[in-house]
Amino acid sequence: MITINLTNQPVTSVTQKFTFFTEELWEKEKNNHHSTLQNLFSGKKNEIFISAEETSVNFMVGLGGKPQNFEIQAVASKFAYEFRKKIQAVPTLINDVDFDEDQVAELVKGLFLGTYTYPFKEEHPFFKPEFSVILNSVSDEKFKNLQLKTLALCEGQFACMEWLNKPQNFKKIPHISQFLKEIAEKHQLKLTVFNRKESEDLGLGAFVSVNQGSSQEAAFTILEYRTEVKDAKTVGLVGKCVLFDTGGISIKPSENLHYMKSDMGGATAVIGALIAAATLKLPVNLVVILPITDNAVSNTASIPSDVVTAYNGKTIEVLNTDAEGRMTLADGLSYLSKNYKTDALIDLATLTGSSVRMFGYTCGAYFSNSENLKKSLEKSADATNQRLWNLPLWDIWKDDFKSDVADFKNISSKPFGDCIIAGKFLEQFIEGHPNWAHLDIAGVAFGNIGYMTEKGATGYGVQLLVDFLENYS
Ligand code: BES
Ligand code: MG
Ligand code: ZN
């Protein structure tokens, strides 16, 4: 449990100030400053100027011209990270008079979210008991919400990033299962886990085919969060949780193979959102399914040409064991659809290299059969700058994964458009759910990010889902 220390009570001695300037604000303000300073600072995005005043140090931070709220958060975040060695653990005034409450909220969220480093330790000066953020212009009521929201997002996003960043041998199935058990206890979530034998007996044949080559026992995991609010909506979330994807017998090349520890990016986004939603006690019910396994190479592993029966009775010919994500999600989706009544069903997955080749690190690719769900998701994606771009689900693509020996094969006969093929494939397992969306986040969950020299977890999906759930409820 981290501590977020905010106050809106007047404090007598302030020795540290953070002043955030938009370019517009600096234009107005700069005449009140020394002429030298007028030339040394301009308010450009991410510009930092430290000015020592008689009794205090003022970090001036440029926000650029007319910043959007997510840009304010990003600048604050980068500042908190890059100046972690210079910032002191003392009561710190945020000069917030010229910002509206939403902008102040972005500043505060950004400051705390920027404290993350791997492995996470509460080393940042913001977590020292002597540190507090002094806000003057936020009302008491909004202030409490902001404190809770910042805490919830930090808890959720840090857990997401921490698990994604862990090396393969630190995130074996018992490790993550233990963590989920602790989360369930802390937030009073219902937890159900099916091991390999139980999954097999239930008929989760597509999922089991991925786990069968592993020395690690499968954990088809269900977490349920119930709000006390009556008549609340229920959202089903499925997260791809392949702890490491070697490709299986259709083995991947060794170059950059270590990055396949990030193949649980869908699950970590969902876990982060679940933690935040439960901390905030959002008035919505959540059913979360994480089909947890790795994709290993061994003499018991699934072999190309195998035919397996999925939970919904459809048979699948495994032509490439590296197309394992859609196998685990197929059973996750149909299990959720058949056993729970949900108003919306959303899956997130680091599913295809094809989506990375298409959109790079810019946005996730998403598919949906519901115009309303599309609107809500895009609104949240734009607001949080965790962008999504919609792709079609035309029936013509169904022909590309017809099999000679089963209902479907797990790859396309054509060498292109796999991101779409995978989405269309998953649609065969939603059991007619009218409000489904699939988010392929392979390019955005893990990338080049400030706090690591190698690629690291971006936290993509947590704020997107939290914003979606807040507005959906
Ligand atoms: N986990 C990968 C997708 C992936 C690629 C995630 C790059 C993150 C970065 C997935 O399981 C996979 O291997 N997909 C194959 C599918 C192919 C065999 C049809 C791919 O995209 O190459
Ligand atoms: Mg794969
Ligand atoms: Zn994978």
XYZ file of C-alpha atoms and ligand atoms in Angstrom:
497
model
C 0.000 0.000 0.000
C 1.563 3.247 -1.095
C 0.753 6.577 0.505
C -0.482 9.591 -1.393
C -0.054 12.616 0.803
C -2.179 15.557 -0.335
C -3.469 18.511 1.614
C -5.552 21.563 0.776
C -4.998 23.180 4.155
C -2.764 26.256 4.298
C 0.816 25.408 5.284
C 3.001 28.048 6.923
C 6.448 27.303 5.591
C 6.827 26.255 1.993
C 10.348 25.459 0.872
C 9.555 23.760 -2.425
C 7.162 24.758 -5.185
C 6.187 23.185 -8.496
C 4.825 25.752 -10.932
C 3.327 24.443 -14.136
C 3.106 26.928 -16.991
C 1.310 26.629 -20.248
C 2.935 28.827 -22.892
C -0.119 31.079 -22.723
C 0.150 31.442 -18.967
C 3.866 32.177 -19.123
C 3.240 34.931 -21.703
C 0.938 36.624 -19.195
C 3.097 35.954 -16.168
C 6.592 36.521 -17.340
C 6.593 40.283 -16.851
C 6.375 39.658 -13.116
C 9.721 37.880 -13.296
C 13.311 39.016 -13.612
C 14.258 39.855 -17.201
C 16.959 37.156 -17.292
C 14.392 34.550 -16.379
C 12.133 35.815 -19.147
C 14.752 34.610 -21.620
C 15.624 31.408 -19.828
C 12.162 29.881 -19.713
C 9.395 29.802 -22.273
C 6.835 27.238 -21.078
C 7.629 24.771 -23.899
C 6.471 21.213 -23.284
C 8.739 19.370 -20.798
C 10.965 22.409 -20.254
C 12.224 22.605 -16.664
C 13.764 25.593 -14.940
C 14.799 25.536 -11.322
C 14.831 28.914 -9.666
C 16.073 29.421 -6.139
C 14.108 32.039 -4.296
C 15.004 33.388 -0.876
C 13.344 30.713 1.206
C 12.300 28.174 -1.386
C 13.165 26.336 -4.561
C 10.725 26.611 -7.433
C 10.636 23.987 -10.172
C 9.086 25.669 -13.191
C 7.660 23.117 -15.585
C 6.564 23.911 -19.149
C 3.345 22.318 -20.386
C 3.485 23.654 -23.946
C 0.724 25.518 -25.751
C -2.902 24.680 -24.891
C -2.152 21.216 -23.499
C -4.831 18.546 -23.397
C -5.384 16.864 -20.042
C -3.430 13.715 -20.916
C -0.481 15.900 -21.973
C -0.534 17.586 -18.574
C -0.368 14.171 -16.934
C 2.486 13.068 -19.208
C 4.573 16.185 -18.506
C 4.065 15.879 -14.740
C 4.973 12.210 -14.930
C 8.192 12.786 -16.837
C 9.149 15.597 -14.468
C 8.579 13.442 -11.363
C 10.717 10.661 -12.842
C 13.586 12.754 -14.205
C 13.931 14.981 -11.158
C 13.527 12.225 -8.566
C 17.066 12.849 -7.273
C 16.616 16.647 -6.998
C 13.117 16.875 -5.572
C 13.090 17.101 -1.782
C 10.758 15.298 0.562
C 9.146 18.419 2.029
C 5.652 19.959 1.882
C 5.394 21.142 -1.712
C 3.084 23.771 -3.039
C 1.599 23.229 -6.474
C 0.848 26.620 -7.968
C -2.535 25.607 -9.261
C -4.541 28.838 -9.276
C -4.788 29.052 -13.036
C -5.927 25.505 -13.656
C -9.357 23.960 -13.458
C -9.930 21.021 -11.140
C -9.564 18.435 -13.902
C -6.220 19.885 -14.914
C -5.010 19.862 -11.314
C -6.122 16.237 -11.083
C -4.009 15.387 -14.148
C -1.014 17.145 -12.591
C -1.321 15.192 -9.364
C -1.966 11.825 -11.049
C 0.987 12.434 -13.370
C 3.349 13.322 -10.528
C 2.629 10.113 -8.642
C 2.380 7.824 -11.666
C 5.807 9.110 -12.721
C 7.431 7.646 -9.615
C 7.445 4.122 -11.051
C 10.741 2.343 -11.609
C 11.366 -1.388 -11.891
C 11.547 -3.164 -9.503
C 9.125 -0.901 -7.717
C 10.292 0.392 -4.354
C 8.865 3.351 -2.548
C 12.113 5.235 -3.001
C 10.816 8.365 -4.650
C 10.782 11.438 -2.373
C 7.004 11.602 -2.953
C 6.604 8.487 -0.794
C 8.568 9.835 2.177
C 6.324 10.813 5.105
C 7.780 14.344 5.073
C 6.454 14.941 1.570
C 3.024 16.332 0.882
C 1.374 18.044 -2.029
C -0.311 21.308 -1.097
C -3.192 22.272 -3.354
C -4.980 25.532 -2.772
C -7.753 25.646 -5.306
C -9.366 22.241 -4.931
C -12.575 21.960 -2.901
C -12.716 19.538 0.035
C -15.010 17.125 -1.736
C -13.042 16.950 -4.989
C -9.890 16.770 -2.981
C -10.833 13.496 -1.282
C -11.779 12.001 -4.642
C -8.483 13.062 -6.124
C -6.526 11.465 -3.298
C -8.415 8.181 -3.721
C -8.264 8.250 -7.522
C -4.516 8.876 -7.513
C -3.994 6.038 -5.073
C -6.230 3.680 -7.066
C -4.474 4.449 -10.348
C -1.028 4.065 -8.801
C -1.926 0.754 -7.181
C -3.453 -0.553 -10.418
C -0.909 0.754 -12.871
C 2.129 -0.146 -10.773
C 0.870 -3.724 -10.338
C 0.285 -3.908 -14.094
C 3.763 -2.656 -14.942
C 5.506 -4.651 -12.230
C 4.099 -8.002 -13.407
C 4.736 -7.285 -17.039
C 8.329 -6.246 -16.353
C 9.217 -9.261 -14.226
C 11.643 -11.728 -15.800
C 10.146 -15.022 -16.905
C 11.544 -16.999 -13.968
C 10.022 -14.515 -11.483
C 6.517 -14.877 -12.869
C 5.795 -18.556 -12.889
C 2.159 -19.540 -12.449
C 2.376 -20.057 -8.645
C 3.816 -16.515 -8.250
C 1.059 -14.751 -10.124
C -1.591 -17.010 -8.602
C -0.379 -16.065 -5.130
C -0.553 -12.382 -6.056
C -4.096 -12.756 -7.392
C -5.077 -14.538 -4.206
C -3.779 -11.612 -2.163
C -5.646 -9.122 -4.365
C -8.830 -11.171 -3.997
C -8.495 -11.196 -0.203
C -7.700 -7.516 0.014
C -10.651 -6.438 -2.142
C -13.062 -9.227 -1.256
C -13.205 -10.621 -4.769
C -14.510 -14.073 -5.525
C -11.652 -16.181 -6.861
C -11.979 -19.436 -8.808
C -9.057 -21.320 -10.336
C -9.169 -24.400 -12.590
C -5.941 -26.363 -12.930
C -5.104 -28.421 -16.023
C -7.163 -31.480 -15.061
C -10.168 -29.361 -14.048
C -9.893 -27.301 -17.246
C -9.760 -30.517 -19.258
C -12.812 -31.912 -17.439
C -14.696 -28.658 -18.082
C -13.941 -28.956 -21.795
C -11.565 -25.991 -22.091
C -9.748 -27.896 -24.817
C -8.319 -24.930 -26.718
C -6.791 -23.501 -23.536
C -5.469 -26.876 -22.383
C -3.790 -27.473 -25.761
C -1.548 -24.472 -25.053
C -0.744 -25.585 -21.504
C -0.188 -29.276 -22.194
C 3.479 -28.858 -23.087
C 4.252 -26.887 -19.976
C 5.864 -28.040 -16.748
C 3.622 -25.469 -15.102
C 0.105 -26.372 -14.057
C -2.526 -24.286 -15.890
C -4.560 -21.753 -13.925
C -7.768 -20.760 -15.661
C -8.580 -17.944 -13.242
C -11.841 -16.118 -12.598
C -12.053 -13.011 -10.392
C -15.379 -11.381 -9.570
C -15.915 -7.923 -8.157
C -19.438 -7.088 -7.001
C -20.594 -3.582 -6.219
C -23.135 -2.981 -3.478
C -25.018 -0.665 -5.830
C -28.263 -2.277 -6.977
C -29.030 -2.840 -10.665
C -25.456 -2.070 -11.644
C -24.185 -3.196 -15.024
C -21.796 -6.124 -15.369
C -18.687 -6.031 -17.544
C -16.793 -9.182 -18.534
C -13.058 -8.778 -19.095
C -10.746 -11.403 -20.563
C -6.981 -10.819 -20.562
C -4.464 -12.865 -22.529
C -2.119 -14.231 -19.904
C 0.653 -16.134 -21.658
C 3.463 -15.673 -19.152
C 6.083 -16.458 -21.791
C 5.529 -17.213 -25.457
C 8.315 -19.334 -26.965
C 6.009 -20.094 -29.886
C 5.853 -23.737 -28.796
C 6.851 -26.356 -31.387
C 6.383 -23.629 -34.054
C 9.243 -21.985 -32.182
C 10.061 -18.291 -32.468
C 13.469 -17.004 -33.619
C 15.800 -16.227 -30.700
C 16.324 -12.578 -31.589
C 14.286 -10.441 -29.168
C 12.728 -13.582 -27.741
C 13.176 -12.202 -24.209
C 10.497 -9.617 -24.980
C 7.942 -12.418 -25.062
C 7.790 -12.134 -21.283
C 5.385 -9.317 -22.182
C 2.793 -11.701 -23.611
C 0.640 -11.223 -20.538
C 0.058 -7.527 -21.334
C -3.677 -8.021 -21.788
C -3.935 -9.662 -18.386
C -1.853 -7.023 -16.607
C -4.030 -4.245 -18.051
C -7.112 -6.056 -16.792
C -5.562 -6.769 -13.375
C -4.547 -3.119 -13.018
C -8.041 -1.936 -13.921
C -9.598 -4.446 -11.537
C -7.413 -3.233 -8.658
C -8.231 0.403 -9.429
C -11.968 -0.300 -9.835
C -12.125 -2.223 -6.554
C -10.127 0.470 -4.729
C -12.492 3.137 -6.073
C -15.485 0.874 -5.349
C -16.872 1.648 -8.791
C -20.613 0.989 -9.123
C -20.214 -1.763 -11.719
C -19.794 -5.549 -11.458
C -16.753 -7.144 -13.025
C -16.117 -10.698 -14.115
C -12.476 -11.133 -15.055
C -11.096 -14.230 -16.767
C -7.381 -14.850 -17.066
C -6.513 -18.127 -18.816
C -3.023 -18.353 -17.306
C -0.362 -20.521 -18.949
C 2.937 -20.254 -20.767
C 3.585 -21.478 -24.305
C 6.412 -23.943 -23.877
C 8.409 -26.376 -26.019
C 8.487 -29.962 -24.798
C 7.720 -33.501 -25.862
C 4.178 -33.158 -24.559
C 3.549 -29.866 -26.346
C 0.807 -29.471 -28.904
C 2.023 -30.296 -32.435
C 0.919 -28.671 -35.701
C -1.936 -30.731 -37.203
C -3.491 -31.442 -33.760
C -7.253 -31.016 -33.613
C -8.791 -29.921 -30.315
C -12.313 -29.183 -29.131
C -12.916 -25.743 -27.631
C -15.276 -25.012 -24.729
C -18.136 -24.098 -27.084
C -17.834 -27.448 -28.900
C -16.139 -26.085 -32.007
C -13.107 -28.003 -33.228
C -9.845 -26.225 -34.036
C -6.959 -27.488 -36.116
C -3.709 -26.198 -34.621
C -1.571 -25.335 -37.629
C 0.779 -23.038 -35.783
C 1.403 -23.415 -32.065
C 2.594 -19.792 -31.998
C -0.980 -18.646 -32.619
C -1.663 -19.657 -29.015
C -3.225 -16.438 -27.756
C -6.416 -16.895 -29.758
C -6.678 -20.467 -28.405
C -6.611 -19.309 -24.774
C -8.939 -16.364 -25.455
C -11.418 -18.503 -27.383
C -12.091 -20.558 -24.270
C -11.934 -17.523 -21.981
C -14.566 -15.740 -24.058
C -16.965 -18.647 -24.454
C -16.652 -19.656 -20.808
C -17.525 -16.111 -19.757
C -20.329 -15.785 -22.276
C -21.939 -19.125 -21.386
C -21.670 -18.858 -17.593
C -22.230 -15.167 -16.842
C -24.701 -12.557 -17.931
C -22.745 -9.449 -18.886
C -23.719 -6.143 -20.465
C -20.366 -5.812 -22.192
C -17.607 -8.295 -22.949
C -14.117 -6.992 -23.641
C -10.896 -8.887 -24.241
C -7.401 -7.431 -24.284
C -4.420 -9.262 -25.717
C -0.894 -8.890 -27.033
C -2.230 -10.983 -29.868
C -0.494 -10.378 -33.179
C 2.751 -9.146 -34.683
C 0.499 -8.013 -37.504
C -1.022 -5.285 -35.313
C 2.493 -4.078 -34.434
C 3.470 -3.926 -38.105
C 0.291 -1.969 -38.807
C 0.218 0.597 -36.008
C 3.653 0.371 -34.404
C 3.665 1.821 -30.912
C 0.932 4.353 -31.659
C -2.325 2.645 -30.833
C -4.076 -0.620 -30.207
C -6.181 -2.216 -32.951
C -9.722 -2.908 -31.892
C -12.782 -4.704 -33.172
C -16.364 -4.610 -31.956
C -19.843 -5.713 -32.954
C -21.489 -2.814 -31.094
C -21.600 0.821 -32.193
C -22.270 1.996 -28.636
C -19.351 0.092 -27.214
C -17.127 1.471 -29.971
C -18.105 5.024 -29.070
C -17.492 4.532 -25.352
C -14.149 2.811 -25.853
C -12.878 5.404 -28.298
C -13.937 8.214 -26.009
C -11.926 6.723 -23.142
C -9.009 5.901 -25.438
C -8.834 9.498 -26.666
C -9.237 10.980 -23.194
C -6.432 8.880 -21.714
C -4.225 8.931 -24.825
C -4.242 5.133 -24.787
C -5.417 5.205 -28.359
C -7.462 2.650 -30.263
C -8.207 2.375 -33.952
C -11.176 0.397 -35.190
C -10.862 -2.363 -37.805
C -13.687 -4.265 -39.534
C -15.032 -7.759 -38.888
C -16.352 -8.529 -42.373
C -17.552 -12.088 -42.900
C -15.374 -12.549 -45.963
C -12.433 -13.237 -43.642
C -14.149 -16.263 -42.116
C -13.254 -18.242 -45.223
C -9.567 -17.744 -44.518
C -9.590 -19.923 -41.403
C -11.860 -22.712 -42.595
C -10.228 -26.066 -41.989
C -10.414 -29.316 -43.975
C -10.481 -31.426 -40.838
C -12.102 -29.188 -38.173
C -14.469 -26.229 -37.863
C -11.574 -23.787 -37.915
C -7.794 -23.674 -38.178
C -5.877 -21.323 -35.914
C -4.078 -19.432 -38.695
C -5.053 -17.964 -42.032
C -4.299 -19.538 -45.396
C -3.114 -16.100 -46.531
C 0.105 -14.358 -45.473
C -1.514 -11.044 -44.503
C -4.017 -9.375 -42.207
C -3.471 -11.693 -39.251
C -4.616 -9.023 -36.789
C -8.031 -9.069 -38.468
C -8.064 -12.850 -38.893
C -7.389 -13.271 -35.183
C -10.230 -10.874 -34.336
C -12.607 -12.670 -36.664
C -11.508 -16.004 -35.181
C -12.317 -14.788 -31.646
C -15.775 -13.673 -32.783
C -16.599 -17.363 -33.306
C -16.331 -17.880 -29.550
C -18.389 -15.030 -28.064
C -21.571 -17.084 -28.298
C -23.595 -14.283 -29.842
C -22.754 -11.678 -27.222
C -24.157 -8.423 -28.634
C -21.647 -6.052 -26.973
C -18.176 -7.459 -27.477
C -14.880 -5.736 -28.189
C -11.430 -7.179 -28.823
C -8.353 -5.010 -28.216
C -5.096 -6.155 -29.806
C -2.485 -4.265 -27.785
C 0.693 -6.078 -28.904
C 2.379 -2.830 -29.993
C 1.446 -0.613 -27.078
C 1.648 -2.698 -23.890
C 5.430 -2.927 -23.912
C 7.830 -0.426 -25.447
C 10.623 2.069 -25.213
C 9.819 4.019 -22.136
C 11.726 6.410 -19.891
C 12.461 4.290 -16.836
C 14.295 1.413 -18.579
C 17.005 1.187 -21.195
C 15.444 -1.963 -22.661
C 11.750 -2.069 -23.476
C 9.422 -1.970 -20.507
C 5.768 -1.981 -19.535
C 3.867 1.149 -20.539
C 0.846 0.623 -18.289
C -1.333 0.749 -21.410
C -4.937 -0.197 -20.804
C -5.300 0.559 -17.103
C -6.424 4.178 -17.374
C -8.322 3.376 -20.551
C -10.366 0.673 -18.819
C -10.841 2.660 -15.606
C -12.139 5.646 -17.573
C -14.408 3.332 -19.562
C -15.767 1.664 -16.408
C -16.341 5.012 -14.672
C -18.425 6.229 -17.575
C -20.137 2.908 -18.245
C -21.479 2.502 -14.708
N 2.453 -13.109 -28.633
C 2.464 -13.111 -30.043
C 2.129 -11.739 -30.647
C 3.103 -10.635 -30.377
C 4.026 -10.263 -31.328
C 3.041 -9.909 -29.206
C 4.891 -9.213 -31.086
C 3.908 -8.852 -28.966
C 4.831 -8.495 -29.923
C 1.464 -14.146 -30.573
O 1.221 -15.219 -29.771
C 2.052 -14.694 -31.824
O 3.038 -15.338 -31.740
N 1.430 -14.395 -32.964
C 1.896 -14.852 -34.206
C 0.718 -15.422 -34.959
C 1.088 -16.138 -36.217
C 1.813 -17.425 -35.902
C -0.180 -16.438 -37.000
C 2.480 -13.659 -34.942
O 1.922 -12.555 -34.841
O 3.513 -13.800 -35.574
Mg 2.573 -16.817 -30.145
Zn 1.529 -14.963 -27.752
